[in-house]
């Protein structure tokens, strides 16, 4: 039975993975939704542990690194499934091309010099 929220979209995004245990590796997001993703990797993972997923995203026309944390909820020999810690994270929405990624800093109002 599927428990994901939102439509799963095919993605092919290179990512850097960092486990809370300190283990670091690489992988690819193969599909994603606003609630989670499948990460193809050879990095060993433990069920119900957190992983930080880092990837590049465009911010104000410049490439920047976005980091999103997820809980590993499914494991297979070719990767694992994560449930995002923050539902519909702005960086995830950018991957899904729902809206452009903007950091919290860029969304603050800027003072006019006048």
PDB file of N, CA, C and O in Angstrom, residues 15-53:
ATOM      1  N   UNK A  15      23.056  13.632  -6.022  1.00  0.00           N
ATOM      2  CA  UNK A  15      22.960  14.145  -4.658  1.00  0.00           C
ATOM      3  C   UNK A  15      24.132  13.674  -3.809  1.00  0.00           C
ATOM      4  O   UNK A  15      24.740  12.638  -4.074  1.00  0.00           O
ATOM      5  N   UNK A  16      24.427  14.462  -2.777  1.00  0.00           N
ATOM      6  CA  UNK A  16      25.411  14.079  -1.766  1.00  0.00           C
ATOM      7  C   UNK A  16      24.620  13.682  -0.524  1.00  0.00           C
ATOM      8  O   UNK A  16      23.704  14.394  -0.109  1.00  0.00           O
ATOM      9  N   UNK A  17      24.977  12.571   0.071  1.00  0.00           N
ATOM     10  CA  UNK A  17      24.252  12.034   1.216  1.00  0.00           C
ATOM     11  C   UNK A  17      25.122  12.096   2.469  1.00  0.00           C
ATOM     12  O   UNK A  17      26.304  11.779   2.420  1.00  0.00           O
ATOM     13  N   UNK A  18      24.510  12.494   3.570  1.00  0.00           N
ATOM     14  CA  UNK A  18      25.218  12.523   4.850  1.00  0.00           C
ATOM     15  C   UNK A  18      24.289  11.919   5.900  1.00  0.00           C
ATOM     16  O   UNK A  18      23.235  12.464   6.202  1.00  0.00           O
ATOM     17  N   UNK A  19      24.728  10.798   6.459  1.00  0.00           N
ATOM     18  CA  UNK A  19      23.966  10.148   7.521  1.00  0.00           C
ATOM     19  C   UNK A  19      24.284  10.829   8.847  1.00  0.00           C
ATOM     20  O   UNK A  19      25.367  11.383   9.020  1.00  0.00           O
ATOM     21  N   UNK A  20      23.376  10.762   9.785  1.00  0.00           N
ATOM     22  CA  UNK A  20      23.637  11.343  11.106  1.00  0.00           C
ATOM     23  C   UNK A  20      24.800  10.660  11.805  1.00  0.00           C
ATOM     24  O   UNK A  20      25.442  11.239  12.664  1.00  0.00           O
ATOM     25  N   UNK A  21      25.100   9.429  11.394  1.00  0.00           N
ATOM     26  CA  UNK A  21      26.235   8.699  11.971  1.00  0.00           C
ATOM     27  C   UNK A  21      27.571   9.258  11.494  1.00  0.00           C
ATOM     28  O   UNK A  21      28.614   8.887  12.006  1.00  0.00           O
ATOM     29  N   UNK A  22      27.534  10.143  10.476  1.00  0.00           N
ATOM     30  CA  UNK A  22      28.757  10.724   9.927  1.00  0.00           C
ATOM     31  C   UNK A  22      29.158  10.129   8.594  1.00  0.00           C
ATOM     32  O   UNK A  22      30.035  10.655   7.913  1.00  0.00           O
ATOM     33  N   UNK A  23      28.542   9.043   8.194  1.00  0.00           N
ATOM     34  CA  UNK A  23      28.821   8.404   6.913  1.00  0.00           C
ATOM     35  C   UNK A  23      28.395   9.321   5.773  1.00  0.00           C
ATOM     36  O   UNK A  23      27.303   9.887   5.800  1.00  0.00           O
ATOM     37  N   UNK A  24      29.275   9.495   4.783  1.00  0.00           N
ATOM     38  CA  UNK A  24      28.999  10.370   3.643  1.00  0.00           C
ATOM     39  C   UNK A  24      29.129   9.569   2.359  1.00  0.00           C
ATOM     40  O   UNK A  24      30.005   8.717   2.233  1.00  0.00           O
ATOM     41  N   UNK A  25      28.249   9.844   1.397  1.00  0.00           N
ATOM     42  CA  UNK A  25      28.294   9.157   0.118  1.00  0.00           C
ATOM     43  C   UNK A  25      27.533   9.929  -0.938  1.00  0.00           C
ATOM     44  O   UNK A  25      27.114  11.069  -0.713  1.00  0.00           O
ATOM     45  N   UNK A  26      27.349   9.295  -2.070  1.00  0.00           N
ATOM     46  CA  UNK A  26      26.677   9.930  -3.194  1.00  0.00           C
ATOM     47  C   UNK A  26      25.579   9.030  -3.731  1.00  0.00           C
ATOM     48  O   UNK A  26      25.557   7.833  -3.472  1.00  0.00           O
ATOM     49  N   UNK A  27      24.668   9.620  -4.473  1.00  0.00           N
ATOM     50  CA  UNK A  27      23.582   8.859  -5.078  1.00  0.00           C
ATOM     51  C   UNK A  27      22.844   9.716  -6.086  1.00  0.00           C
ATOM     52  O   UNK A  27      23.312  10.782  -6.481  1.00  0.00           O
ATOM     53  N   UNK A  28      21.680   9.237  -6.486  1.00  0.00           N
ATOM     54  CA  UNK A  28      20.816   9.954  -7.412  1.00  0.00           C
ATOM     55  C   UNK A  28      19.374   9.832  -6.959  1.00  0.00           C
ATOM     56  O   UNK A  28      18.927   8.747  -6.611  1.00  0.00           O
ATOM     57  N   UNK A  29      18.678  10.960  -6.949  1.00  0.00           N
ATOM     58  CA  UNK A  29      17.236  10.910  -6.724  1.00  0.00           C
ATOM     59  C   UNK A  29      16.632  10.428  -8.033  1.00  0.00           C
ATOM     60  O   UNK A  29      16.857  11.029  -9.079  1.00  0.00           O
ATOM     61  N   UNK A  30      15.882   9.330  -7.980  1.00  0.00           N
ATOM     62  CA  UNK A  30      15.276   8.751  -9.181  1.00  0.00           C
ATOM     63  C   UNK A  30      13.829   9.185  -9.367  1.00  0.00           C
ATOM     64  O   UNK A  30      13.348   9.293 -10.480  1.00  0.00           O
ATOM     65  N   UNK A  31      13.121   9.378  -8.263  1.00  0.00           N
ATOM     66  CA  UNK A  31      11.774   9.938  -8.333  1.00  0.00           C
ATOM     67  C   UNK A  31      11.486  10.642  -7.022  1.00  0.00           C
ATOM     68  O   UNK A  31      12.101  10.360  -6.004  1.00  0.00           O
ATOM     69  N   UNK A  32      10.576  11.605  -7.077  1.00  0.00           N
ATOM     70  CA  UNK A  32      10.303  12.409  -5.890  1.00  0.00           C
ATOM     71  C   UNK A  32       8.870  12.907  -5.897  1.00  0.00           C
ATOM     72  O   UNK A  32       8.228  12.972  -6.946  1.00  0.00           O
ATOM     73  N   UNK A  33       8.392  13.235  -4.712  1.00  0.00           N
ATOM     74  CA  UNK A  33       7.092  13.870  -4.533  1.00  0.00           C
ATOM     75  C   UNK A  33       7.260  14.905  -3.430  1.00  0.00           C
ATOM     76  O   UNK A  33       8.346  15.036  -2.865  1.00  0.00           O
ATOM     77  N   UNK A  34       6.201  15.608  -3.106  1.00  0.00           N
ATOM     78  CA  UNK A  34       6.301  16.618  -2.055  1.00  0.00           C
ATOM     79  C   UNK A  34       6.508  15.988  -0.679  1.00  0.00           C
ATOM     80  O   UNK A  34       6.899  16.670   0.255  1.00  0.00           O
ATOM     81  N   UNK A  35       6.300  14.666  -0.574  1.00  0.00           N
ATOM     82  CA  UNK A  35       6.459  14.011   0.722  1.00  0.00           C
ATOM     83  C   UNK A  35       7.678  13.100   0.834  1.00  0.00           C
ATOM     84  O   UNK A  35       8.050  12.709   1.929  1.00  0.00           O
ATOM     85  N   UNK A  36       8.335  12.773  -0.297  1.00  0.00           N
ATOM     86  CA  UNK A  36       9.475  11.866  -0.215  1.00  0.00           C
ATOM     87  C   UNK A  36      10.129  11.616  -1.550  1.00  0.00           C
ATOM     88  O   UNK A  36       9.783  12.236  -2.558  1.00  0.00           O
ATOM     89  N   UNK A  37      11.100  10.685  -1.554  1.00  0.00           N
ATOM     90  CA  UNK A  37      11.853  10.388  -2.771  1.00  0.00           C
ATOM     91  C   UNK A  37      12.483   9.007  -2.689  1.00  0.00           C
ATOM     92  O   UNK A  37      12.610   8.436  -1.605  1.00  0.00           O
ATOM     93  N   UNK A  38      12.883   8.505  -3.864  1.00  0.00           N
ATOM     94  CA  UNK A  38      13.683   7.288  -3.930  1.00  0.00           C
ATOM     95  C   UNK A  38      15.097   7.703  -4.301  1.00  0.00           C
ATOM     96  O   UNK A  38      15.304   8.439  -5.278  1.00  0.00           O
ATOM     97  N   UNK A  39      16.087   7.262  -3.499  1.00  0.00           N
ATOM     98  CA  UNK A  39      17.480   7.600  -3.737  1.00  0.00           C
ATOM     99  C   UNK A  39      18.226   6.322  -4.106  1.00  0.00           C
ATOM    100  O   UNK A  39      18.287   5.380  -3.318  1.00  0.00           O
ATOM    101  N   UNK A  40      18.766   6.297  -5.321  1.00  0.00           N
ATOM    102  CA  UNK A  40      19.584   5.166  -5.768  1.00  0.00           C
ATOM    103  C   UNK A  40      21.006   5.399  -5.269  1.00  0.00           C
ATOM    104  O   UNK A  40      21.608   6.437  -5.548  1.00  0.00           O
ATOM    105  N   UNK A  41      21.537   4.454  -4.501  1.00  0.00           N
ATOM    106  CA  UNK A  41      22.875   4.577  -3.927  1.00  0.00           C
ATOM    107  C   UNK A  41      23.359   3.218  -3.458  1.00  0.00           C
ATOM    108  O   UNK A  41      22.564   2.320  -3.208  1.00  0.00           O
ATOM    109  N   UNK A  42      24.657   3.096  -3.317  1.00  0.00           N
ATOM    110  CA  UNK A  42      25.257   1.887  -2.731  1.00  0.00           C
ATOM    111  C   UNK A  42      25.591   2.128  -1.268  1.00  0.00           C
ATOM    112  O   UNK A  42      26.064   1.234  -0.575  1.00  0.00           O
ATOM    113  N   UNK A  43      25.361   3.335  -0.778  1.00  0.00           N
ATOM    114  CA  UNK A  43      25.642   3.688   0.609  1.00  0.00           C
ATOM    115  C   UNK A  43      24.760   2.855   1.549  1.00  0.00           C
ATOM    116  O   UNK A  43      23.549   2.804   1.367  1.00  0.00           O
ATOM    117  N   UNK A  44      25.359   2.189   2.533  1.00  0.00           N
ATOM    118  CA  UNK A  44      24.540   1.420   3.476  1.00  0.00           C
ATOM    119  C   UNK A  44      23.682   2.351   4.327  1.00  0.00           C
ATOM    120  O   UNK A  44      24.130   3.425   4.728  1.00  0.00           O
ATOM    121  N   UNK A  45      22.452   1.930   4.575  1.00  0.00           N
ATOM    122  CA  UNK A  45      21.522   2.767   5.334  1.00  0.00           C
ATOM    123  C   UNK A  45      20.776   1.919   6.350  1.00  0.00           C
ATOM    124  O   UNK A  45      20.641   0.718   6.186  1.00  0.00           O
ATOM    125  N   UNK A  46      20.303   2.579   7.390  1.00  0.00           N
ATOM    126  CA  UNK A  46      19.497   1.911   8.415  1.00  0.00           C
ATOM    127  C   UNK A  46      18.080   2.445   8.348  1.00  0.00           C
ATOM    128  O   UNK A  46      17.860   3.651   8.254  1.00  0.00           O
ATOM    129  N   UNK A  47      17.138   1.538   8.427  1.00  0.00           N
ATOM    130  CA  UNK A  47      15.731   1.894   8.432  1.00  0.00           C
ATOM    131  C   UNK A  47      15.426   2.812   9.613  1.00  0.00           C
ATOM    132  O   UNK A  47      15.959   2.625  10.712  1.00  0.00           O
ATOM    133  N   UNK A  48      14.608   3.824   9.387  1.00  0.00           N
ATOM    134  CA  UNK A  48      14.163   4.790  10.388  1.00  0.00           C
ATOM    135  C   UNK A  48      15.305   5.675  10.911  1.00  0.00           C
ATOM    136  O   UNK A  48      15.270   6.157  12.044  1.00  0.00           O
ATOM    137  N   UNK A  49      16.320   5.890  10.077  1.00  0.00           N
ATOM    138  CA  UNK A  49      17.383   6.832  10.431  1.00  0.00           C
ATOM    139  C   UNK A  49      17.274   8.042   9.498  1.00  0.00           C
ATOM    140  O   UNK A  49      16.684   7.971   8.431  1.00  0.00           O
ATOM    141  N   UNK A  50      17.853   9.147   9.919  1.00  0.00           N
ATOM    142  CA  UNK A  50      17.791  10.372   9.128  1.00  0.00           C
ATOM    143  C   UNK A  50      19.001  10.500   8.213  1.00  0.00           C
ATOM    144  O   UNK A  50      20.104  10.083   8.558  1.00  0.00           O
ATOM    145  N   UNK A  51      18.764  11.089   7.054  1.00  0.00           N
ATOM    146  CA  UNK A  51      19.811  11.360   6.083  1.00  0.00           C
ATOM    147  C   UNK A  51      19.621  12.790   5.568  1.00  0.00           C
ATOM    148  O   UNK A  51      18.496  13.240   5.374  1.00  0.00           O
ATOM    149  N   UNK A  52      20.741  13.492   5.396  1.00  0.00           N
ATOM    150  CA  UNK A  52      20.703  14.825   4.796  1.00  0.00           C
ATOM    151  C   UNK A  52      21.053  14.651   3.322  1.00  0.00           C
ATOM    152  O   UNK A  52      22.059  14.016   2.991  1.00  0.00           O
ATOM    153  N   UNK A  53      20.211  15.191   2.458  1.00  0.00           N
ATOM    154  CA  UNK A  53      20.400  15.071   1.018  1.00  0.00           C
ATOM    155  C   UNK A  53      20.725  16.456   0.473  1.00  0.00           C
ATOM    156  O   UNK A  53      19.933  17.384   0.612  1.00  0.00           O
TER     157      UNK A  53
END
